Coordinates of C-alpha atoms in Angstrom, one line a residue:
Chain A
M1 CA -15.2 9.4 18.8
A2 CA -16.7 6.9 16.2
S3 CA -18.1 3.4 18.1
Q4 CA -16.8 -0.3 16.2
Q5 CA -20.5 -0.4 14.8
Q6 CA -19.6 3.0 12.6
L7 CA -16.0 1.0 11.9
N8 CA -17.8 -1.8 10.7
D9 CA -20.6 0.1 8.3
F10 CA -17.4 1.5 7.2
L11 CA -15.2 -1.5 6.0
A12 CA -18.2 -2.7 5.2
S13 CA -19.0 0.2 2.6
V14 CA -15.8 0.1 0.9
E15 CA -14.3 -3.5 0.9
R16 CA -15.8 -4.4 -2.2
R17 CA -14.8 -1.6 -3.9
A18 CA -10.7 -2.0 -2.0
W19 CA -10.8 -6.3 -2.6
R20 CA -11.4 -5.3 -6.9
Q21 CA -9.4 -1.8 -6.6
A22 CA -6.4 -4.3 -5.2
Q23 CA -7.5 -7.5 -8.1
Y24 CA -6.4 -4.7 -10.6
A25 CA -3.0 -3.6 -9.3
V26 CA -2.3 -7.0 -8.3
R27 CA -3.9 -9.7 -10.7
D28 CA -4.3 -11.7 -7.9
H29 CA -7.6 -12.1 -5.5
E30 CA -5.2 -14.2 -3.0
H31 CA -2.6 -11.4 -2.6
A32 CA -5.4 -8.7 -3.8
L33 CA -7.4 -9.7 -0.2
D34 CA -4.5 -9.8 2.0
I35 CA -3.5 -6.4 0.3
V36 CA -7.3 -5.0 1.5
Q37 CA -6.9 -7.2 5.4
D38 CA -3.6 -5.1 5.6
A39 CA -5.4 -2.2 4.9
M40 CA -8.4 -2.8 7.5
L41 CA -6.2 -3.7 9.9
K42 CA -3.7 -0.9 9.5
L43 CA -6.7 1.8 9.6
A44 CA -8.5 -0.6 13.0
T45 CA -5.5 -0.4 14.9
R46 CA -4.4 2.9 14.4
Y47 CA -6.8 5.2 13.3
A48 CA -10.3 3.8 14.8
D49 CA -10.5 6.5 17.3
K50 CA -10.4 9.4 14.6
P51 CA -13.9 10.9 13.0
A52 CA -15.7 8.8 10.8
S53 CA -15.5 11.2 8.8
E54 CA -11.5 11.4 8.3
W55 CA -11.7 7.2 7.8
P56 CA -12.3 7.0 3.8
M57 CA -9.4 9.4 3.2
L58 CA -7.3 7.8 5.4
F59 CA -8.3 4.2 4.0
Q60 CA -7.6 5.1 0.7
T61 CA -3.7 6.3 1.9
I62 CA -3.6 3.3 3.5
L63 CA -4.4 1.2 0.3
Q64 CA -3.2 2.8 -2.4
N65 CA 0.6 2.9 0.3
T66 CA 0.2 -1.1 0.8
I67 CA -0.1 -1.9 -2.6
R68 CA 2.0 0.4 -4.2
D69 CA 4.6 -1.1 -1.1
F70 CA 4.0 -5.0 -2.9
L71 CA 4.4 -3.9 -6.0
R72 CA 7.4 -3.0 -5.1
R73 CA 8.3 -6.1 -2.7
N74 CA 6.7 -8.1 -5.8
K75 CA 9.6 -5.8 -8.4
L76 CA 12.4 -6.3 -6.0
R77 CA 11.7 -10.3 -5.7
Q78 CA 10.8 -10.9 -9.3
F79 CA 14.6 -9.0 -10.3
W80 CA 16.5 -11.6 -7.8
V81 CA 14.7 -14.2 -9.1
S82 CA 15.1 -13.5 -13.4
L83 CA 18.3 -12.7 -11.4
Y84 CA 19.0 -16.0 -10.1
S85 CA 16.7 -18.0 -12.1
K86 CA 16.8 -18.6 -16.2
F87 CA 12.9 -20.3 -15.4
S88 CA 11.6 -17.4 -14.0
S89 CA 9.0 -15.6 -16.8
N90 CA 5.4 -12.6 -15.8
S91 CA 3.7 -15.2 -17.8
D92 CA 1.8 -16.2 -14.1
D93 CA 0.8 -12.2 -14.0
E94 CA -1.1 -14.2 -16.9
T95 CA -2.9 -16.5 -16.3
D96 CA -4.0 -15.7 -12.8
A97 CA -5.4 -12.8 -14.3
A98 CA -9.8 -13.0 -13.2
D99 CA -11.9 -13.6 -15.7
P100 CA -13.6 -10.2 -15.7
L101 CA -17.0 -12.3 -16.8
S102 CA -16.8 -13.8 -13.3
Y103 CA -18.1 -11.0 -11.4
V104 CA -20.8 -9.8 -13.7
P105 CA -23.4 -9.3 -11.2
H106 CA -25.7 -12.7 -11.6
N107 CA -29.3 -11.3 -10.2
S108 CA -31.7 -9.9 -12.9
E109 CA -33.4 -7.6 -10.4
L110 CA -31.2 -4.8 -11.6
N111 CA -32.5 -4.8 -14.8
P112 CA -36.7 -5.8 -15.7
S113 CA -35.9 -7.4 -19.0
A114 CA -33.4 -10.2 -19.6
E115 CA -32.3 -8.6 -22.5
Q116 CA -31.3 -5.3 -21.0
A117 CA -29.7 -7.4 -18.2
V118 CA -27.3 -9.4 -20.3
L119 CA -26.3 -6.2 -22.9
Q120 CA -25.2 -4.5 -18.4
Q121 CA -23.4 -7.6 -17.7
Q122 CA -21.9 -7.9 -20.8
N123 CA -20.4 -3.7 -20.9
M124 CA -19.7 -3.9 -17.7
A125 CA -17.3 -6.8 -18.4
L126 CA -16.1 -4.9 -20.9
I127 CA -14.8 -1.6 -19.0
E128 CA -13.8 -4.0 -16.5
E129 CA -11.1 -4.9 -18.4
G130 CA -10.7 -1.7 -19.9
L131 CA -10.1 -0.5 -16.8
A132 CA -7.3 -3.7 -15.7
L133 CA -5.9 -2.2 -19.0
L134 CA -5.5 1.1 -17.3
P135 CA -1.5 1.6 -17.0
A136 CA -1.7 2.1 -12.7
R137 CA -1.4 5.6 -12.0
Q138 CA -4.3 6.3 -14.7
R139 CA -6.0 3.5 -13.0
E140 CA -5.6 4.9 -9.6
A141 CA -5.9 8.2 -10.4
F142 CA -9.5 7.5 -12.1
L143 CA -11.0 4.8 -9.7
L144 CA -10.0 7.2 -6.6
R145 CA -12.0 10.8 -8.3
Y146 CA -14.5 8.4 -9.5
W147 CA -16.0 5.3 -7.5
E148 CA -14.7 6.9 -4.7
E149 CA -15.0 10.5 -5.7
L150 CA -12.8 12.4 -4.6
D151 CA -12.6 16.2 -5.3
V152 CA -9.3 16.5 -7.5
Q153 CA -7.4 17.4 -4.4
E154 CA -7.9 14.6 -2.0
T155 CA -6.8 12.0 -5.0
A156 CA -3.7 14.0 -5.5
Q157 CA -3.7 13.6 -1.6
V158 CA -3.7 10.3 -1.8
M159 CA -2.0 9.5 -4.5
G160 CA 1.6 11.9 -3.4
C161 CA 0.9 14.1 -7.1
S162 CA 0.4 17.7 -7.9
V163 CA -3.4 18.4 -8.9
G164 CA -2.4 18.7 -12.4
S165 CA -0.6 15.4 -12.3
V166 CA -4.2 13.6 -11.3
K167 CA -6.5 16.3 -14.1
T168 CA -3.8 14.4 -16.9
H169 CA -3.4 11.0 -15.2
C170 CA -7.9 11.9 -15.4
S171 CA -8.0 12.4 -18.6
R172 CA -6.4 9.8 -20.2
A173 CA -8.1 7.4 -18.4
C174 CA -11.4 8.3 -19.4
H175 CA -10.2 8.7 -23.0
T176 CA -7.5 5.3 -23.1
L177 CA -11.3 4.1 -21.7
A178 CA -13.4 4.6 -24.1
D179 CA -10.6 4.6 -26.7
W180 CA -11.1 0.9 -26.0
L181 CA -14.4 0.5 -25.1
K182 CA -15.7 1.9 -28.9
Q183 CA -12.9 -1.0 -30.3
Q184 CA -14.7 -3.3 -28.7
G185 CA -18.2 -1.8 -30.2
L186 CA -19.5 0.5 -26.9
T187 CA -19.9 4.0 -27.7
L188 CA -20.6 6.2 -25.3
Chain B
M1 CA -11.8 11.8 -29.4
N2 CA -10.3 15.5 -29.2
E3 CA -14.0 16.7 -27.8
F4 CA -14.4 14.1 -24.7
D5 CA -16.9 16.1 -23.4
E6 CA -17.9 16.5 -18.8
A7 CA -20.5 14.5 -20.4
K8 CA -18.4 11.3 -21.6
Q9 CA -16.5 12.1 -19.0
Q10 CA -20.1 11.8 -16.3
H11 CA -21.6 8.6 -18.6
L12 CA -18.0 6.7 -18.6
A13 CA -18.0 7.4 -14.5
Q14 CA -21.3 6.2 -14.4
L15 CA -20.3 2.9 -16.0
S16 CA -17.0 2.0 -13.8
R17 CA -19.6 2.5 -10.6
Q18 CA -21.7 -0.2 -12.3
V19 CA -19.5 -2.3 -12.0
A20 CA -17.6 -1.4 -8.7
D21 CA -20.6 -1.5 -7.0
A22 CA -21.5 -4.9 -8.4
P23 CA -21.6 -8.5 -6.8
I24 CA -18.1 -9.8 -5.8
P25 CA -18.1 -14.6 -5.7
E26 CA -19.6 -15.8 -2.5
D27 CA -15.8 -16.5 -1.1
I28 CA -14.3 -13.1 -1.3
R29 CA -17.3 -12.2 0.0
A30 CA -17.0 -14.3 2.8
R31 CA -13.1 -13.5 2.9
L32 CA -13.7 -10.0 3.1
I33 CA -15.8 -10.5 6.3
Q34 CA -14.1 -12.4 8.0
A35 CA -10.8 -9.7 7.7
R36 CA -13.5 -6.9 8.6
Q37 CA -14.1 -8.9 12.0
A38 CA -10.4 -9.9 12.7
A39 CA -9.8 -5.5 11.8
V40 CA -12.6 -4.4 13.8
A41 CA -11.9 -6.7 16.9
Q42 CA -8.4 -5.0 16.8
A43 CA -9.7 -1.7 16.9
G44 CA -11.2 -2.6 20.9
L45 CA -8.0 -3.3 21.8
P46 CA -5.3 -1.2 23.7
H47 CA -2.1 -0.8 21.0
S48 CA 0.8 -0.4 23.1
R49 CA 4.5 0.9 20.7
A50 CA 5.6 -3.0 22.8
S51 CA 3.1 -4.7 20.9
E52 CA 3.4 -3.2 17.6
V53 CA 7.3 -3.9 17.5
L54 CA 6.5 -7.4 19.2
A55 CA 4.4 -7.7 15.8
L56 CA 6.9 -6.1 13.5
V57 CA 9.5 -9.4 14.7
N58 CA 6.8 -12.2 14.1
T59 CA 6.4 -11.2 10.1
H60 CA 10.2 -10.2 9.8
P61 CA 11.8 -12.9 11.5
K62 CA 14.6 -12.6 9.9
I63 CA 14.9 -9.0 9.5
S64 CA 14.7 -9.3 13.1
M65 CA 17.3 -11.6 14.0
V66 CA 19.7 -9.8 11.8
S67 CA 18.8 -6.3 13.0
V68 CA 19.8 -7.5 17.0
L69 CA 23.2 -9.1 15.9
L70 CA 24.5 -6.2 14.0
V71 CA 23.4 -4.0 17.5
L72 CA 25.6 -6.9 19.1
L73 CA 28.1 -7.1 16.8
L74 CA 28.3 -2.8 16.9
S75 CA 28.1 -3.0 21.3
V76 CA 30.8 -5.7 21.8
T77 CA 33.2 -2.8 18.9
F78 CA 32.6 -0.3 21.5
V79 CA 33.4 -2.2 23.8
Q80 CA 36.7 -3.1 23.0
Q81 CA 37.6 0.0 21.7
Q82 CA 36.7 1.4 24.9
Q83 CA 39.1 -0.5 26.4
A84 CA 42.1 -1.2 24.6
K85 CA 42.6 2.8 24.8
P86 CA 45.4 4.2 27.1
M87 CA 44.2 5.6 30.3
T88 CA 45.6 9.2 28.8
R89 CA 42.6 11.1 30.3
S90 CA 43.6 9.8 34.3
I91 CA 47.0 10.7 33.2
D92 CA 46.5 14.3 32.1
L93 CA 44.7 14.3 35.5
A94 CA 47.4 13.3 37.7
L95 CA 49.7 16.1 35.7
L96 CA 47.5 18.6 36.1
S97 CA 47.0 18.4 39.6
S98 CA 50.9 17.6 40.3
D99 CA 52.8 20.6 42.0
V100 CA 55.7 19.9 39.6
A101 CA 55.3 22.9 36.8
M102 CA 54.4 21.4 32.9
D103 CA 58.1 23.8 31.9
D104 CA 59.7 21.2 34.3
L105 CA 57.6 17.9 33.2
L106 CA 58.4 18.3 29.7
D107 CA 62.1 19.4 30.4
P108 CA 63.8 15.3 29.3
T109 CA 66.5 15.2 32.2
L110 CA 63.6 15.7 34.9
L111 CA 61.5 12.8 33.2
D112 CA 64.8 10.6 33.2
A113 CA 65.0 11.9 36.2
P114 CA 64.1 8.7 39.0
P115 CA 61.8 9.0 41.3
R116 CA 61.7 10.7 44.0

């Protein structure tokens, strides 16, 4: 059985990426924070007694389900709001969208040269923007595979789909992202 | 883009991981720490089914209230239905335990006869 310190360390290691994942999906800082908090609480209250090696998969499953639940509820809410109000619109999503440039690292320790650091920051901002533009399932597959480093089977388990679907989603995500980066002048 | 090879995919993955590990705004970081501490504190507490139900009621008070009302309504309807039923079971028992033959019971003249 894992200790509280281990749980704390695990959550500390995943919280940043989890927030980004949620933020890409819901495009709102506050909701993304709520989702991550919810996922952390669920893991801590229900699965804290599980071996620490099982936490990454469990946390990702919880996180993805929480994001999906949020989007489902939001869709339903939007449906009723748009049904009863002619003033409702989706423009909030655009205005609340995060500016990718605000999340790039501010410290220049990552690169010795200032020029390189600026270049890297620009690339990261572009990638972040590209990731946010991907369709939800493609982004989910891409992030699980390359950020969380889950293998194809684990990703399929978390996403609740087949291994073939994961491969398709990942491949399409890579193509779309590469095309988009190329359009922005960044070649791989 | 047909020849999108493994190397390019790995490069893309590597680039995207830099985004994953990039620092986040200070206020978000502080709130994530708070959330983490709250979650870890919860991990140490025993969780019973009752506390989970209470938490659910706290999160969705309206839905809980409507559910309770529905259950009450169904219970009242059931009880009323039970009370309104004729006491056929006791009549059946009385008939079975009597010493009058079943064929005689069906005889209309006997049914119309005054009680002994």
